[in-house]
Coordinates of C-alpha atoms and ligand atoms in Angstrom, one line a residue:
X1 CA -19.9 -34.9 3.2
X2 CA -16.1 -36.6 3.4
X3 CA -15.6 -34.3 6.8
X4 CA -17.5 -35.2 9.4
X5 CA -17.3 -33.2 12.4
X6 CA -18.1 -30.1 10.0
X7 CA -21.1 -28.0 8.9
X8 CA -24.3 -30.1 8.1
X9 CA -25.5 -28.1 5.6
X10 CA -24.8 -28.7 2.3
X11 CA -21.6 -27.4 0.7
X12 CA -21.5 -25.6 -2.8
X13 CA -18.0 -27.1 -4.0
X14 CA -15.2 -29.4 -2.5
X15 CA -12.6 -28.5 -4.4
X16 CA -8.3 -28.7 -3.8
X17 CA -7.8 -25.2 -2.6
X18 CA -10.0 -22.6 -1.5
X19 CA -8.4 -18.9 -2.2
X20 CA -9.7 -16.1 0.0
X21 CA -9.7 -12.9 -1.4
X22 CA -9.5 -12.1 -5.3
X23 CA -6.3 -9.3 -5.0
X24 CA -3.3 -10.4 -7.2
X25 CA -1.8 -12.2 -4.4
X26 CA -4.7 -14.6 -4.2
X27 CA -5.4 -14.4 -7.8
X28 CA -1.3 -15.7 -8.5
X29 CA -1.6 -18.3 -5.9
X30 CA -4.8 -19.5 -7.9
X31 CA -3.2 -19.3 -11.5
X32 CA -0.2 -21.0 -10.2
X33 CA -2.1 -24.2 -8.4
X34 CA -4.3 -24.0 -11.5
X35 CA -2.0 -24.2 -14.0
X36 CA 0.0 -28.0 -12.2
X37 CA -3.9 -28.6 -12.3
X38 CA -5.4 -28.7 -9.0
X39 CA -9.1 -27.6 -8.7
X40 CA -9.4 -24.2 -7.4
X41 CA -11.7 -21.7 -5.8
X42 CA -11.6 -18.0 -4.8
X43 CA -13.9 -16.6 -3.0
X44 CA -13.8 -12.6 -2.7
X45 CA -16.2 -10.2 -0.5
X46 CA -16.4 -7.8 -3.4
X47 CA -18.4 -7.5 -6.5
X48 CA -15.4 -6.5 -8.4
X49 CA -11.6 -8.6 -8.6
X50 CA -8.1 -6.6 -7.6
X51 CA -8.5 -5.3 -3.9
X52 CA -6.0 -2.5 -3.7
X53 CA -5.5 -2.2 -6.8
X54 CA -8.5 0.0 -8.5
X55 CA -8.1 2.1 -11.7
X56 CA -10.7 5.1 -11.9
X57 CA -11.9 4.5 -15.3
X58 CA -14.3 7.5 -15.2
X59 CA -11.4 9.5 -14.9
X60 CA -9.3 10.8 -17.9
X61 CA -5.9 9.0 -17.7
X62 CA -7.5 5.7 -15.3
X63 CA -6.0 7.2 -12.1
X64 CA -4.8 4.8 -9.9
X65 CA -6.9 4.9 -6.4
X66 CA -4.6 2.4 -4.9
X67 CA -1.3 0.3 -6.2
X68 CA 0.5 2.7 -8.8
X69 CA 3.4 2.4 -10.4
X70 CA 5.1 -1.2 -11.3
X71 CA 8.9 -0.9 -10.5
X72 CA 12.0 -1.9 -11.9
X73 CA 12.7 -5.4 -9.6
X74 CA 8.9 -6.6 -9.9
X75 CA 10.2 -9.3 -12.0
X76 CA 6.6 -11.5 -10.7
X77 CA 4.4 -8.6 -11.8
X78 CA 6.1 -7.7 -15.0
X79 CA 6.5 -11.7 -16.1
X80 CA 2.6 -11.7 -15.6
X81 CA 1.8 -8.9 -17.7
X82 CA 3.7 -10.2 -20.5
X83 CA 2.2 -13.7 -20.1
X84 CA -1.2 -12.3 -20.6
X85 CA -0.5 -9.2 -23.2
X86 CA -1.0 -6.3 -21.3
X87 CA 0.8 -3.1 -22.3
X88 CA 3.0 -1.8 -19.5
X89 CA 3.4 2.3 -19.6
X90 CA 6.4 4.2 -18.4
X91 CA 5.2 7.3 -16.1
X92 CA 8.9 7.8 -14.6
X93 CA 9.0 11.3 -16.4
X94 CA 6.2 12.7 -15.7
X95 CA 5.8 11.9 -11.8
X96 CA 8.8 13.8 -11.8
X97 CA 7.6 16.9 -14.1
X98 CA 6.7 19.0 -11.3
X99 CA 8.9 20.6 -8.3
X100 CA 6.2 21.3 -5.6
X101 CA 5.4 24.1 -4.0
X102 CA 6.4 24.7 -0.1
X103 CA 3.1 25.4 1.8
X104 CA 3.8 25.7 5.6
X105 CA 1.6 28.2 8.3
X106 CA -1.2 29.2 5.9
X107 CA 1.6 30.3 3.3
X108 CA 3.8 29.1 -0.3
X109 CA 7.0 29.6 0.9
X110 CA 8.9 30.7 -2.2
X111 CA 12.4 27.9 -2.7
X112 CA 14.6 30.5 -2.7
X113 CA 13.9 31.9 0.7
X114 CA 13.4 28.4 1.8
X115 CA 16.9 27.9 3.0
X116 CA 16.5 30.7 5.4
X117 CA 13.1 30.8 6.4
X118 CA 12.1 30.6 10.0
X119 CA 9.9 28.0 9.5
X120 CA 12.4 25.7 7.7
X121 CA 13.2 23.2 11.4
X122 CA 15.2 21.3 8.6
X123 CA 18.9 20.2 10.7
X124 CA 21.2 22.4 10.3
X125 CA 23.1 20.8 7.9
X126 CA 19.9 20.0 5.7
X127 CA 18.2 23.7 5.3
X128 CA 18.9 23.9 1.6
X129 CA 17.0 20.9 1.1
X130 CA 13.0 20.3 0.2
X131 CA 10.9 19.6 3.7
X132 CA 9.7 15.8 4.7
X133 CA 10.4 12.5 3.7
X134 CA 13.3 13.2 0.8
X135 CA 16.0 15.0 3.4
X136 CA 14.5 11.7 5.7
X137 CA 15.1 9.2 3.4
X138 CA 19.1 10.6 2.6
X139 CA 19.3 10.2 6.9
X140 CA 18.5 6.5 6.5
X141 CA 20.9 6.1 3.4
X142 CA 23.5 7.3 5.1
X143 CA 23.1 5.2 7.9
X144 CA 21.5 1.6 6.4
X145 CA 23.5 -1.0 7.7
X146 CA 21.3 -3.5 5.6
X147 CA 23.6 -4.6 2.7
X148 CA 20.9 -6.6 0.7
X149 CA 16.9 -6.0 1.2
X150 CA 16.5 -9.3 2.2
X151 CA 18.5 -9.2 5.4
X152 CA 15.7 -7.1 7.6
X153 CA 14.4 -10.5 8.8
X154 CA 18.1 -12.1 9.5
X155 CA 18.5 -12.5 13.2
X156 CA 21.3 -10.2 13.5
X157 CA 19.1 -7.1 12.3
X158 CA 17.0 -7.3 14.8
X159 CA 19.2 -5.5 16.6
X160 CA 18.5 -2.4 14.2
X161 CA 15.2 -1.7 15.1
X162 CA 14.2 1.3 17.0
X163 CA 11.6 3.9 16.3
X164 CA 12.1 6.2 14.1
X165 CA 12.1 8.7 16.7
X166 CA 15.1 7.2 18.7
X167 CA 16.8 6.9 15.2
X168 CA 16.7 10.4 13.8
X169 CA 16.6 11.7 17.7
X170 CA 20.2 9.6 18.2
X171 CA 21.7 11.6 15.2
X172 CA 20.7 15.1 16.2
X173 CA 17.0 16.1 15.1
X174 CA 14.8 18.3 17.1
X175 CA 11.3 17.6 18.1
X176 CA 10.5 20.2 15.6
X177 CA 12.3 19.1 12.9
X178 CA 11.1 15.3 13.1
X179 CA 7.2 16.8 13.4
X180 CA 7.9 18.8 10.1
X181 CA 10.0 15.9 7.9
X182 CA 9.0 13.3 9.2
X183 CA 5.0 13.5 10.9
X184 CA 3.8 15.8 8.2
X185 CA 2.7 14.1 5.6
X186 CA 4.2 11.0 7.1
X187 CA 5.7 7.7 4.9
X188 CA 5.2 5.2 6.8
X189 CA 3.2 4.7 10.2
X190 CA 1.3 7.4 12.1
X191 CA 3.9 8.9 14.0
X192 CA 8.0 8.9 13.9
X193 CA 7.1 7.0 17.9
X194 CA 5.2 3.9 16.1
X195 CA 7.4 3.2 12.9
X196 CA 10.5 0.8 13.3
X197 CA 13.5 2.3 11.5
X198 CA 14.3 -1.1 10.3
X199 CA 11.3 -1.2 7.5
X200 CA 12.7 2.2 6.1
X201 CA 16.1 0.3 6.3
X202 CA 14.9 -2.6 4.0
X203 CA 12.6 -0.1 2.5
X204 CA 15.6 1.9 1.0
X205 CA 17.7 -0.8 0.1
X206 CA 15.1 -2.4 -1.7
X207 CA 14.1 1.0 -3.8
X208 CA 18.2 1.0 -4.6
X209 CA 17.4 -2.5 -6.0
X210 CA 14.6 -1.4 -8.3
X211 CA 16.6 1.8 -9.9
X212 CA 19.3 -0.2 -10.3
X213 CA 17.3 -2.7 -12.4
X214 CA 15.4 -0.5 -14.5
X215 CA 14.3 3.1 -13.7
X216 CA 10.9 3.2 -14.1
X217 CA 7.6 3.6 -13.0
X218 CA 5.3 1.4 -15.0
X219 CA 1.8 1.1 -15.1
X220 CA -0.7 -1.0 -17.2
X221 CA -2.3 0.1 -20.0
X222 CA -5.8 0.4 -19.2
X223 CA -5.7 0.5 -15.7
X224 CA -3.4 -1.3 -13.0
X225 CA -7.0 -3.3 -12.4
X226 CA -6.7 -4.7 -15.5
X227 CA -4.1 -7.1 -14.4
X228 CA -6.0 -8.8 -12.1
X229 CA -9.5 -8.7 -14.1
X230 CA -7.2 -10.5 -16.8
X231 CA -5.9 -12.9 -14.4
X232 CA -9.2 -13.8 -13.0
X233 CA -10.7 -14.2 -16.7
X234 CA -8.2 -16.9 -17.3
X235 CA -9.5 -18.4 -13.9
X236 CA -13.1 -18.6 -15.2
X237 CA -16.2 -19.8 -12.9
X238 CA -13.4 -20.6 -10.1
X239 CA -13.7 -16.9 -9.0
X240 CA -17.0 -16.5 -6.9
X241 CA -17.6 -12.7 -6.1
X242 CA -19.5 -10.8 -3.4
X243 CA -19.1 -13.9 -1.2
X244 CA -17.6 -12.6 2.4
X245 CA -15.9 -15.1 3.9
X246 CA -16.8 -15.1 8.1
X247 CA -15.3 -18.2 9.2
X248 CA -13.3 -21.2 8.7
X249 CA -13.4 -24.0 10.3
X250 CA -10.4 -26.5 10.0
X251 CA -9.2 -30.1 11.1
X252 CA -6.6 -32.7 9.7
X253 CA -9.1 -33.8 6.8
X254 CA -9.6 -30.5 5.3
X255 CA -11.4 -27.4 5.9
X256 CA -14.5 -25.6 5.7
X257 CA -15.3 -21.9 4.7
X258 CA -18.4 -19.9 5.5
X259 CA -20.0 -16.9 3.6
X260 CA -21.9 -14.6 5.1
X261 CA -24.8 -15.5 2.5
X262 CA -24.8 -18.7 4.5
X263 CA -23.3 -20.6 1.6
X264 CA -20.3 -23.5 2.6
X265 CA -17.7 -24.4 0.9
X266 CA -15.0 -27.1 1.4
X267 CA -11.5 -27.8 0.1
X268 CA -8.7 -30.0 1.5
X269 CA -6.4 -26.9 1.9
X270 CA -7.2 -23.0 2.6
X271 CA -5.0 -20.0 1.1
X272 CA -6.1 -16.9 3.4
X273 CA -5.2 -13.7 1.0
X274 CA -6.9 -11.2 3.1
X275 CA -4.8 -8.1 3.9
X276 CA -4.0 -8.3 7.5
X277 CA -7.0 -6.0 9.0
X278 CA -9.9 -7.7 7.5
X279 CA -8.4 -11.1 8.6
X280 CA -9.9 -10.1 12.0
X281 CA -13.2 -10.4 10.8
X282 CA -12.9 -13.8 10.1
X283 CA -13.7 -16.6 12.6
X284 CA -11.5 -19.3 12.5
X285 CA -12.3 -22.4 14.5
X286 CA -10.1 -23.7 15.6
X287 CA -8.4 -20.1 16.4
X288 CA -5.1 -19.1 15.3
X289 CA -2.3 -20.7 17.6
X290 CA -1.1 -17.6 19.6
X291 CA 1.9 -16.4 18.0
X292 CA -0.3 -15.6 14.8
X293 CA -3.2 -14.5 16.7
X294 CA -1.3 -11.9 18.2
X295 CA 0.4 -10.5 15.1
X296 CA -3.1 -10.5 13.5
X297 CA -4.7 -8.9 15.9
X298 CA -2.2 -6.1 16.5
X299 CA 0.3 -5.2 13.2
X300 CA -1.2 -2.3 11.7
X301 CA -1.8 -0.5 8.4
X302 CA -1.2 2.8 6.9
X303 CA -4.0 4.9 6.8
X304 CA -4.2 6.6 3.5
X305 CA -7.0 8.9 1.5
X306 CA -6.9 10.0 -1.8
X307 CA -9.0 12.6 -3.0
X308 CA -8.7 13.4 -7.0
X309 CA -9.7 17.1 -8.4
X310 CA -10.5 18.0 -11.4
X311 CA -9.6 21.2 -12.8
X312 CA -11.9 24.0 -14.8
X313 CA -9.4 26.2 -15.7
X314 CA -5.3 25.7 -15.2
X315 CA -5.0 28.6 -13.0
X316 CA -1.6 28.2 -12.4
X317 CA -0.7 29.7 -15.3
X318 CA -2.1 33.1 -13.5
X319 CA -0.2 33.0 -10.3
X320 CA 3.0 31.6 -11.6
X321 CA 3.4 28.7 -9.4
X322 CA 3.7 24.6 -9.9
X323 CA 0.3 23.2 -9.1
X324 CA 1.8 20.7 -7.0
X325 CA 2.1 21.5 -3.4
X326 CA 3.8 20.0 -0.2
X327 CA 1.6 21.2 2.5
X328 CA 1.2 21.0 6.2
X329 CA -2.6 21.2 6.0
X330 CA -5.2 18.7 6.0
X331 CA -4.7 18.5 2.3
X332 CA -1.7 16.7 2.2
X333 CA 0.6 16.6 -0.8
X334 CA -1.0 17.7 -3.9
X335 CA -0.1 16.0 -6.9
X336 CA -0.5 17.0 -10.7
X337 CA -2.1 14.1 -12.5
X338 CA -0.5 14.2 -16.2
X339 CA -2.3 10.6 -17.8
X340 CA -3.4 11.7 -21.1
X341 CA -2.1 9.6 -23.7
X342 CA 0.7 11.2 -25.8
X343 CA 0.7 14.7 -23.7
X344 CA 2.1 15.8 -20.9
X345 CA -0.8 18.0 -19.8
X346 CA -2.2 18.2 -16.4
X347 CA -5.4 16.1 -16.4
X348 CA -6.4 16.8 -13.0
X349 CA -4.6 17.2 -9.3
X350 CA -4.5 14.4 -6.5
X351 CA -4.5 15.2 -2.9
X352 CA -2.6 12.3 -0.9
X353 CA -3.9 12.5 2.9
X354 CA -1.6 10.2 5.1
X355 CA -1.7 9.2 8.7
X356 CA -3.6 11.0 11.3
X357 CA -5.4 13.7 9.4
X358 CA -7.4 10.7 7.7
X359 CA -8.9 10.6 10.5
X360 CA -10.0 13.6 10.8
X361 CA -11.6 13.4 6.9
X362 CA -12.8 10.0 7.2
X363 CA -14.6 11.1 10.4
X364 CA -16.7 14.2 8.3
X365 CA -18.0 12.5 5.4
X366 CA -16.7 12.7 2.0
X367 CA -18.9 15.5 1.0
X368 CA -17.6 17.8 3.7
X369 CA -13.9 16.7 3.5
X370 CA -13.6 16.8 -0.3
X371 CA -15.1 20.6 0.6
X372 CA -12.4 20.9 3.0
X373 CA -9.4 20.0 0.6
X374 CA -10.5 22.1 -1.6
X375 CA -10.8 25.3 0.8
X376 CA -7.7 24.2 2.3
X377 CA -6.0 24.4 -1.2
X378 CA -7.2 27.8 -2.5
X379 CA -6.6 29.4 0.6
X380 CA -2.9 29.1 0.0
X381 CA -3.5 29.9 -3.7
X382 CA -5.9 32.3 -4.2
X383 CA -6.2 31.8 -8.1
X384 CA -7.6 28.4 -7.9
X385 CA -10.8 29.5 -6.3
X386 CA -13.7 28.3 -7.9
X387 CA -11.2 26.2 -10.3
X388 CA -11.5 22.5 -8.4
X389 CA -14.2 20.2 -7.9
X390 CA -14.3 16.4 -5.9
X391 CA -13.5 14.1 -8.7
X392 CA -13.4 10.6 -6.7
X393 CA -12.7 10.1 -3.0
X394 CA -11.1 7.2 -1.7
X395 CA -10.7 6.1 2.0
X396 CA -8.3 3.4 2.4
X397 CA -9.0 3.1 5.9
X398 CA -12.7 2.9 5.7
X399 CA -12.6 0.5 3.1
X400 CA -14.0 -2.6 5.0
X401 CA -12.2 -5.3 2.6
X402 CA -9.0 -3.3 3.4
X403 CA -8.8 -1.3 6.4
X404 CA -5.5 0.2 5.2
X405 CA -3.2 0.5 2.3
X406 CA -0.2 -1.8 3.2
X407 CA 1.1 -3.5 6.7
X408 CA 3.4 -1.1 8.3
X409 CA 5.5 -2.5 11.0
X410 CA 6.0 -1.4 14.3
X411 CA 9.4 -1.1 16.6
X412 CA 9.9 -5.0 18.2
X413 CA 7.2 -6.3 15.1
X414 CA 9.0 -7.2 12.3
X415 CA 11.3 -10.5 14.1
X416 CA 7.8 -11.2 16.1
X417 CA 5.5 -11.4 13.7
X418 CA 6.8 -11.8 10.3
X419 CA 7.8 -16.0 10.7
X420 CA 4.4 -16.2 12.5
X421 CA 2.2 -14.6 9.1
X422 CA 4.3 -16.7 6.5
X423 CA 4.1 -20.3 8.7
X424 CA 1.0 -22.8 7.6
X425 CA -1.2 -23.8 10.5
X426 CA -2.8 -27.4 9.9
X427 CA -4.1 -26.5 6.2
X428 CA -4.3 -23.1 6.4
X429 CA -1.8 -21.1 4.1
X430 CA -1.3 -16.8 4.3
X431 CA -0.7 -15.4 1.4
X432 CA -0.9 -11.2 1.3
X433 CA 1.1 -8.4 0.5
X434 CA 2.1 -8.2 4.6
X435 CA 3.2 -12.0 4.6
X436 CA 6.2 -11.1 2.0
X437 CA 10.0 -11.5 3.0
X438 CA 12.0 -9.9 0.7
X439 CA 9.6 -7.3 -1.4
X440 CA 7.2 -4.3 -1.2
X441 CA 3.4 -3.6 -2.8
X442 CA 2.3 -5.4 -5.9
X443 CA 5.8 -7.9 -5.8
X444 CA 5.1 -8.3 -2.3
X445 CA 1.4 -9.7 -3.0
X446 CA 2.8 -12.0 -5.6
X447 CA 5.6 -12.6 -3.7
X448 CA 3.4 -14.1 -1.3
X449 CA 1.0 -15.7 -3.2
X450 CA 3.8 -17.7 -4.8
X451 CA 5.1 -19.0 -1.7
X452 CA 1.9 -20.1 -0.3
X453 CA 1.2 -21.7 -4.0
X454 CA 4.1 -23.8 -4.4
X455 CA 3.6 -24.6 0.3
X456 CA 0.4 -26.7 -1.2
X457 CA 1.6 -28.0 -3.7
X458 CA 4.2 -30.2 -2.0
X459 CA 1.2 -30.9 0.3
X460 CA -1.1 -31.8 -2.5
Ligands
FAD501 C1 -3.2 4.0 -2.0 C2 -2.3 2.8 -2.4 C3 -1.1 3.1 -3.1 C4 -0.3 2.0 -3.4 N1 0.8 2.2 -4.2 C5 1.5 1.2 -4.7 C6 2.5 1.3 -5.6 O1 2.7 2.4 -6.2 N2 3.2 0.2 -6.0 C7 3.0 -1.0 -5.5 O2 3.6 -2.0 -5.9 N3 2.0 -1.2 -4.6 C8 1.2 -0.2 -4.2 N4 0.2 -0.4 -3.3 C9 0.1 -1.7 -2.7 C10 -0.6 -2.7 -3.6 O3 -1.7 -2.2 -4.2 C11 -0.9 -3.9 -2.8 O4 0.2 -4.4 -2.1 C12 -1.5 -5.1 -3.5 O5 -2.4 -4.7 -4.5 C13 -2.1 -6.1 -2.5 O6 -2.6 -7.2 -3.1 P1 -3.2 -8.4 -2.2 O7 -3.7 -9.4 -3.1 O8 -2.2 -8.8 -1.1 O9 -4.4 -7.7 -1.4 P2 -5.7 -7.0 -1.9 O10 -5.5 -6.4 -3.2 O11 -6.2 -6.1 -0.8 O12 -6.7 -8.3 -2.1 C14 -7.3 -8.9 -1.0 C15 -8.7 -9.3 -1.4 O13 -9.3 -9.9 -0.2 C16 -10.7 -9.6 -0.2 N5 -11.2 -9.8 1.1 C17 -11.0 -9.2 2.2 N6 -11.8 -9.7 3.2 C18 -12.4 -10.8 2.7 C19 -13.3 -11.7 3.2 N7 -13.7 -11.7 4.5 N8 -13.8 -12.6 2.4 C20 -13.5 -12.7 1.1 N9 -12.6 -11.8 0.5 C21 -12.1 -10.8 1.3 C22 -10.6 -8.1 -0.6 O14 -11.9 -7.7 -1.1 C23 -9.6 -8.1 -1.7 O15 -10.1 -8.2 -3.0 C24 -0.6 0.7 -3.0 C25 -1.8 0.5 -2.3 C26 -2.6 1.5 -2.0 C27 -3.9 1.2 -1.3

């Protein structure tokens, strides 16, 4: 035992780095330390590799349950693929097959009466367009003042950042209007009061940045899952699985991590690639220095459920209507799945819950909200009854090793915390898809991971 002053007991490996958490932005970190040949070891809670990214493999197609679709910019992501031989599949075309029905007040609200409808609280000057986040998103393109992604975190953007609310209530929407485009099935945070404008700023810009690359929405063959299951093969007995890390005790010699099995392990430096929530779970002794204590404790995550249908019969060939539907119930946006190879057929329909009525599933039981969905669906289409059944269920939120789908930032959060979750303390390194500057998702992880990859190696 080189560290006194730590545990007694006897420690399983001493190694260079210690990675926490197996999700592709540990699982970079690790291949990149790896590969200049220091001795590595992740340790991940779960019995499986990839975190938030999980392909349903039961399922026709591999449905995604989290991370999706691989962009133009994610030069990180789509390097690694190629490194290892995995198949990358366009789905640009097909997430774009179907045009969504309007469901608002218990009823499909046919497009061509939607301009006029009383129900539309569109602006004015927006009727004619579709409800929710798309008419929001043009609001913010007209009025990003970012010129490159990247400049979110410059000092002089900080100025920028209000809540959505003050934003969109500064250039003329009603209270209405912002609970129907922007709260109902919301983008980003849990209310238009708790979102800073300035992540939909960089948000935008950076979406502008991956058209403009390449438009497409890629995924890998296989599963997105089979990315990191491939990078944690080439990692070998370094990975150790269903290990949850509960505390890490640090000094200047090196540090010391503790499962909740009891095992201890030791390296001279410490990668933390937990996303943000289930970092509070973890004691670390010493604790955090303030500044990163705080941003830990309090930056919060988007709360998203996916629930995934499969279809008996495709019944909306019998009323007429797209299967995909934009609704103000508890039920989200309904998706069409199409991933059968070679066909564009629908393989099955995806219900994306976000925000607050999560809550209100996660809080019934899967059982009784997949129920739920389902009633909430035929009710506004009468030919689907008896047509869907619960395929998979997915709770982001209730997800222990997650607690959330992605960091989302509040007004005041972004210039407080973001230099605090990126900055080393002693030998402690954050890696994580929230501790990225300049990208979103699956870049952002890797992003991350490189970062706090190449931090150790200068140190090593
Ligand atoms: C519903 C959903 C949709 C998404 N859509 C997209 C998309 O279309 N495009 C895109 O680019 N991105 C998308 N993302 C985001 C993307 O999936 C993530 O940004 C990325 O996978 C995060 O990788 P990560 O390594 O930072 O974290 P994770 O993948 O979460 O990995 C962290 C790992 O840490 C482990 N861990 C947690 N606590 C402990 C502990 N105490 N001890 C040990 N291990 C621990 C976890 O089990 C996990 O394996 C989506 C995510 C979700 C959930």
């Amino acid at each position: 035992m080189a560290m006194s002053g730590m545990s007694r007991a006897h420690a399983a490996t001493n190694v260079d780095v210690i990675v926490i958490g197996a999700g592709i932005s540990g699982l970079h970190a690790a291949s990149l330390l790896n590969e200049q040949g220091a001795k590595v070891r992740v340790i991940e809670a779960q019995s499986r590799v990839g975190g938030r990214l999980l392909s349903l493999r039961n399922l026709e197609g591999a449905p995604e349950a989290g991370g999706d679709s691989i962009l133009g910019g994610y030069g990180r992501v789509r390097d690694t693929c190629a490194k290892l031989g995995l198949t990358l599949n366009d789905f640009e075309r097909r997430r774009g097959a179907d045009k969504p029905e309007i469901a608002i007040d218990g009823q499909v609200i046919p497009r061509s009466m939607w301009k006029d409808h009383p129900l539309n609280f569109l602006p004015s000057d927006r009727k004619q367009e579709f409800p929710g986040r798309r008419s929001f998103e043009k609001v913010v393109d007209q009025f990003n003042p970012l010129v490159s992604a990247s400049d979110w975190i410059e000092p002089n953007s900080r100025k920028f950042d209000e809540s959505v609310y003050s934003f969109l209530k500064r250039h003329g929407w009603s209270e209405a209007s912002i609970a129907q485009n922007y709260e109902t099935n919301i983008g980003r945070g849990s209310s238009a009061h708790d979102c800073s404008i300035l992540t939909w700023y960089f948000r935008r810009a950076w979406d502008k940045i991956q058209t403009d690359i390449e438009s497409v929405a890629l995924k890998v063959e296989g599963g997105n899952q089979t990315l990191p299951e491939t990078m944690a093969k080439r990692l070998g007995d370094a990975i150790l699985l269903s290990n949850p890390v509960v505390n890490v005790v640090a000094n200047e010699r090196g540090v010391e991590v503790r499962c909740v099995n009891g095992s201890v392990h030791q390296s001279r430096f410490l990668i933390c690639a937990t996303p943000i929530s289930p970092l509070r779970s973890i004691k670390f002794d010493p604790g955090l220095p303030p500044p990163l204590a705080k941003a830990v404790a309090l930056l919060p995550s988007m709360m998203i459920t996916k629930i995934f249908l499969n279809v008996k019969k495709p019944f909306w060939q019998e009323d007429g209507l797209s299967p995909a539907m934009w609704t103000d119930t508890v039920a989200g946006e309904i998706g069409a799945l199409r991933q059968a190879e070679g066909s564009d057929r629908v393989t099955g329909l995806l219900a994306r819950v976000r925000g607050f009525p999560t809550q209100r599933l996660d809080a019934m039981g899967e059982r009784a909200a997949g129920a739920l969905v389902i009633a909430e669906y035929e009710k506004l289409r009468p030919a689907a009854k008896g047509m869907l059944e619960v395929a998979a269920y997915k709770s982001w939120t209730k997800d222990p090793y997650a607690r959330g789908t992605w960091a989302e930032w509040e007004p005041g959060q972004i210039h407080e915390f973001l230099p605090e979750l990126i900055k080393p303390t002693g030998r402690i390194h954050f890696a994580g898809e929230h501790a990225s500057l300049a990208n979103r998702g699956m870049e952002a992880a890797m992003e991350a991971g490189e970062r706090a990859a190449l931090e150790v190696l200068g140190r090593l």
